[in-house]
Amino acid sequence: MPERITVTVADLETALRGWLAHFDYDLHKATECSEDDGTDSYPVEAAALFARLRAAARPSA
């Protein structure tokens, strides 16, 4: 049986920041600090991704 882990939205946000910074630094900076108002969009993006992952996850046995 695969190992179970607990992932929070904050964990996902940290991972998303690191991955996007590595994958596309310009997009990372734009997400981290909006040019329009300086808003950090990572918390919203991480919460949305978490919701999509949760919806796609199979129920545990």
Tab-separated table of N, CA and C in Angstrom:
chain	number	residue	atom	x	y	z
A	1	MET	N	0.841	-1.181	0.000
A	1	MET	CA	0.000	0.000	0.000
A	1	MET	C	0.887	1.246	0.000
A	2	PRO	N	0.540	2.238	-0.815
A	2	PRO	CA	1.340	3.478	-0.860
A	2	PRO	C	1.303	4.217	0.480
A	3	GLU	N	2.378	4.909	0.763
A	3	GLU	CA	2.457	5.709	1.981
A	3	GLU	C	1.468	6.861	1.909
A	4	ARG	N	0.771	7.113	2.994
A	4	ARG	CA	-0.150	8.246	3.058
A	4	ARG	C	0.577	9.440	3.651
A	5	ILE	N	0.292	10.592	3.083
A	5	ILE	CA	0.874	11.825	3.603
A	5	ILE	C	-0.247	12.843	3.781
A	6	THR	N	-0.009	13.807	4.597
A	6	THR	CA	-0.951	14.901	4.780
A	6	THR	C	-0.347	16.138	4.139
A	7	VAL	N	-1.108	16.740	3.245
A	7	VAL	CA	-0.662	17.950	2.552
A	7	VAL	C	-1.677	19.044	2.821
A	8	THR	N	-1.183	20.179	3.249
A	8	THR	CA	-2.055	21.326	3.485
A	8	THR	C	-1.956	22.304	2.315
A	9	VAL	N	-2.850	23.267	2.306
A	9	VAL	CA	-2.786	24.309	1.281
A	9	VAL	C	-1.457	25.054	1.390
A	10	ALA	N	-0.991	25.287	2.602
A	10	ALA	CA	0.291	25.976	2.798
A	10	ALA	C	1.451	25.156	2.226
A	11	ASP	N	1.416	23.837	2.412
A	11	ASP	CA	2.444	22.971	1.835
A	11	ASP	C	2.423	23.070	0.313
A	12	LEU	N	1.226	23.032	-0.239
A	12	LEU	CA	1.077	23.109	-1.689
A	12	LEU	C	1.543	24.467	-2.208
A	13	GLU	N	1.262	25.514	-1.473
A	13	GLU	CA	1.712	26.855	-1.878
A	13	GLU	C	3.238	26.924	-1.926
A	14	THR	N	3.898	26.382	-0.918
A	14	THR	CA	5.360	26.368	-0.888
A	14	THR	C	5.922	25.596	-2.075
A	15	ALA	N	5.342	24.434	-2.340
A	15	ALA	CA	5.803	23.616	-3.464
A	15	ALA	C	5.538	24.328	-4.796
A	16	LEU	N	4.383	24.951	-4.921
A	16	LEU	CA	4.031	25.662	-6.150
A	16	LEU	C	4.996	26.819	-6.403
A	17	ARG	N	5.324	27.556	-5.355
A	17	ARG	CA	6.293	28.659	-5.496
A	17	ARG	C	7.638	28.153	-6.016
A	18	GLY	N	8.139	27.090	-5.402
A	18	GLY	CA	9.429	26.540	-5.814
A	18	GLY	C	9.411	25.995	-7.228
A	19	TRP	N	8.340	25.275	-7.566
A	19	TRP	CA	8.237	24.689	-8.902
A	19	TRP	C	8.140	25.775	-9.966
A	20	LEU	N	7.266	26.764	-9.744
A	20	LEU	CA	7.092	27.803	-10.755
A	20	LEU	C	8.337	28.672	-10.880
A	21	ALA	N	9.022	28.937	-9.786
A	21	ALA	CA	10.262	29.716	-9.848
A	21	ALA	C	11.307	28.992	-10.700
A	22	HIS	N	11.326	27.680	-10.601
A	22	HIS	CA	12.264	26.882	-11.392
A	22	HIS	C	11.813	26.780	-12.854
A	23	PHE	N	10.528	26.604	-13.063
A	23	PHE	CA	9.973	26.369	-14.397
A	23	PHE	C	9.908	27.651	-15.235
A	24	ASP	N	9.407	28.730	-14.643
A	24	ASP	CA	9.231	29.989	-15.384
A	24	ASP	C	9.360	31.148	-14.396
A	25	TYR	N	10.562	31.673	-14.257
A	25	TYR	CA	10.839	32.685	-13.239
A	25	TYR	C	10.011	33.957	-13.439
A	26	ASP	N	9.807	34.360	-14.681
A	26	ASP	CA	9.012	35.572	-14.932
A	26	ASP	C	7.566	35.390	-14.470
A	27	LEU	N	6.992	34.232	-14.760
A	27	LEU	CA	5.626	33.952	-14.307
A	27	LEU	C	5.583	33.868	-12.782
A	28	HIS	N	6.608	33.277	-12.188
A	28	HIS	CA	6.703	33.215	-10.725
A	28	HIS	C	6.679	34.619	-10.126
A	29	LYS	N	7.487	35.524	-10.655
A	29	LYS	CA	7.535	36.893	-10.119
A	29	LYS	C	6.205	37.612	-10.322
A	30	ALA	N	5.554	37.391	-11.472
A	30	ALA	CA	4.258	38.020	-11.730
A	30	ALA	C	3.187	37.479	-10.781
A	31	THR	N	3.282	36.201	-10.455
A	31	THR	CA	2.320	35.597	-9.537
A	31	THR	C	2.596	36.040	-8.107
A	32	GLU	N	3.852	36.201	-7.787
A	32	GLU	CA	4.254	36.602	-6.436
A	32	GLU	C	3.930	38.066	-6.138
A	33	CYS	N	3.975	38.888	-7.173
A	33	CYS	CA	3.745	40.322	-6.981
A	33	CYS	C	3.111	40.899	-8.247
A	34	SER	N	1.796	41.031	-8.216
A	34	SER	CA	1.061	41.531	-9.373
A	34	SER	C	1.556	42.918	-9.774
A	35	GLU	N	1.715	43.124	-11.080
A	35	GLU	CA	2.134	44.435	-11.565
A	35	GLU	C	1.064	45.489	-11.312
A	36	ASP	N	-0.199	45.068	-11.267
A	36	ASP	CA	-1.298	46.013	-11.071
A	36	ASP	C	-1.366	46.562	-9.647
A	37	ASP	N	-1.333	45.655	-8.663
A	37	ASP	CA	-1.531	46.112	-7.287
A	37	ASP	C	-0.575	45.502	-6.265
A	38	GLY	N	0.407	44.750	-6.731
A	38	GLY	CA	1.389	44.167	-5.823
A	38	GLY	C	0.901	42.966	-5.040
A	39	THR	N	-0.253	42.446	-5.396
A	39	THR	CA	-0.849	41.330	-4.682
A	39	THR	C	-0.105	40.024	-4.948
A	40	ASP	N	0.090	39.248	-3.894
A	40	ASP	CA	0.663	37.904	-3.999
A	40	ASP	C	-0.487	36.947	-4.303
A	41	SER	N	-0.489	36.373	-5.499
A	41	SER	CA	-1.577	35.494	-5.927
A	41	SER	C	-1.360	34.032	-5.549
A	42	TYR	N	-0.209	33.701	-5.009
A	42	TYR	CA	0.062	32.301	-4.681
A	42	TYR	C	-0.955	31.692	-3.709
A	43	PRO	N	-1.379	32.378	-2.648
A	43	PRO	CA	-2.363	31.749	-1.756
A	43	PRO	C	-3.667	31.360	-2.475
A	44	VAL	N	-4.131	32.216	-3.354
A	44	VAL	CA	-5.363	31.933	-4.099
A	44	VAL	C	-5.138	30.795	-5.090
A	45	GLU	N	-4.014	30.832	-5.805
A	45	GLU	CA	-3.699	29.774	-6.775
A	45	GLU	C	-3.528	28.425	-6.082
A	46	ALA	N	-2.859	28.412	-4.934
A	46	ALA	CA	-2.649	27.166	-4.198
A	46	ALA	C	-3.974	26.604	-3.685
A	47	ALA	N	-4.840	27.465	-3.184
A	47	ALA	CA	-6.148	27.014	-2.698
A	47	ALA	C	-6.980	26.438	-3.841
A	48	ALA	N	-6.929	27.064	-5.001
A	48	ALA	CA	-7.679	26.568	-6.156
A	48	ALA	C	-7.122	25.216	-6.623
A	49	LEU	N	-5.802	25.085	-6.665
A	49	LEU	CA	-5.183	23.823	-7.060
A	49	LEU	C	-5.515	22.733	-6.047
A	50	PHE	N	-5.472	23.059	-4.763
A	50	PHE	CA	-5.806	22.109	-3.713
A	50	PHE	C	-7.241	21.605	-3.889
A	51	ALA	N	-8.169	22.512	-4.180
A	51	ALA	CA	-9.572	22.131	-4.391
A	51	ALA	C	-9.713	21.205	-5.596
A	52	ARG	N	-8.984	21.490	-6.677
A	52	ARG	CA	-9.043	20.625	-7.861
A	52	ARG	C	-8.458	19.243	-7.565
A	53	LEU	N	-7.357	19.204	-6.836
A	53	LEU	CA	-6.753	17.918	-6.473
A	53	LEU	C	-7.671	17.114	-5.557
A	54	ARG	N	-8.274	17.789	-4.607
A	54	ARG	CA	-9.192	17.116	-3.680
A	54	ARG	C	-10.387	16.538	-4.434
A	55	ALA	N	-10.922	17.290	-5.376
A	55	ALA	CA	-12.075	16.831	-6.164
A	55	ALA	C	-11.708	15.622	-7.034
A	56	ALA	N	-10.465	15.568	-7.484
A	56	ALA	CA	-10.029	14.477	-8.365
A	56	ALA	C	-9.561	13.243	-7.590
A	57	ALA	N	-9.310	13.394	-6.300
A	57	ALA	CA	-8.764	12.295	-5.505
A	57	ALA	C	-9.801	11.193	-5.297
A	58	ARG	N	-9.303	9.962	-5.287
A	58	ARG	CA	-10.174	8.822	-4.994
A	58	ARG	C	-10.367	8.730	-3.480
A	59	PRO	N	-11.555	8.345	-3.053
A	59	PRO	CA	-11.754	8.159	-1.607
A	59	PRO	C	-10.820	7.087	-1.077
A	60	SER	N	-10.320	7.287	0.126
A	60	SER	CA	-9.418	6.300	0.724
A	60	SER	C	-10.225	5.139	1.292
A	61	ALA	N	-9.589	4.013	1.326
A	61	ALA	CA	-10.267	2.791	1.817
A	61	ALA	C	-10.187	2.686	3.308
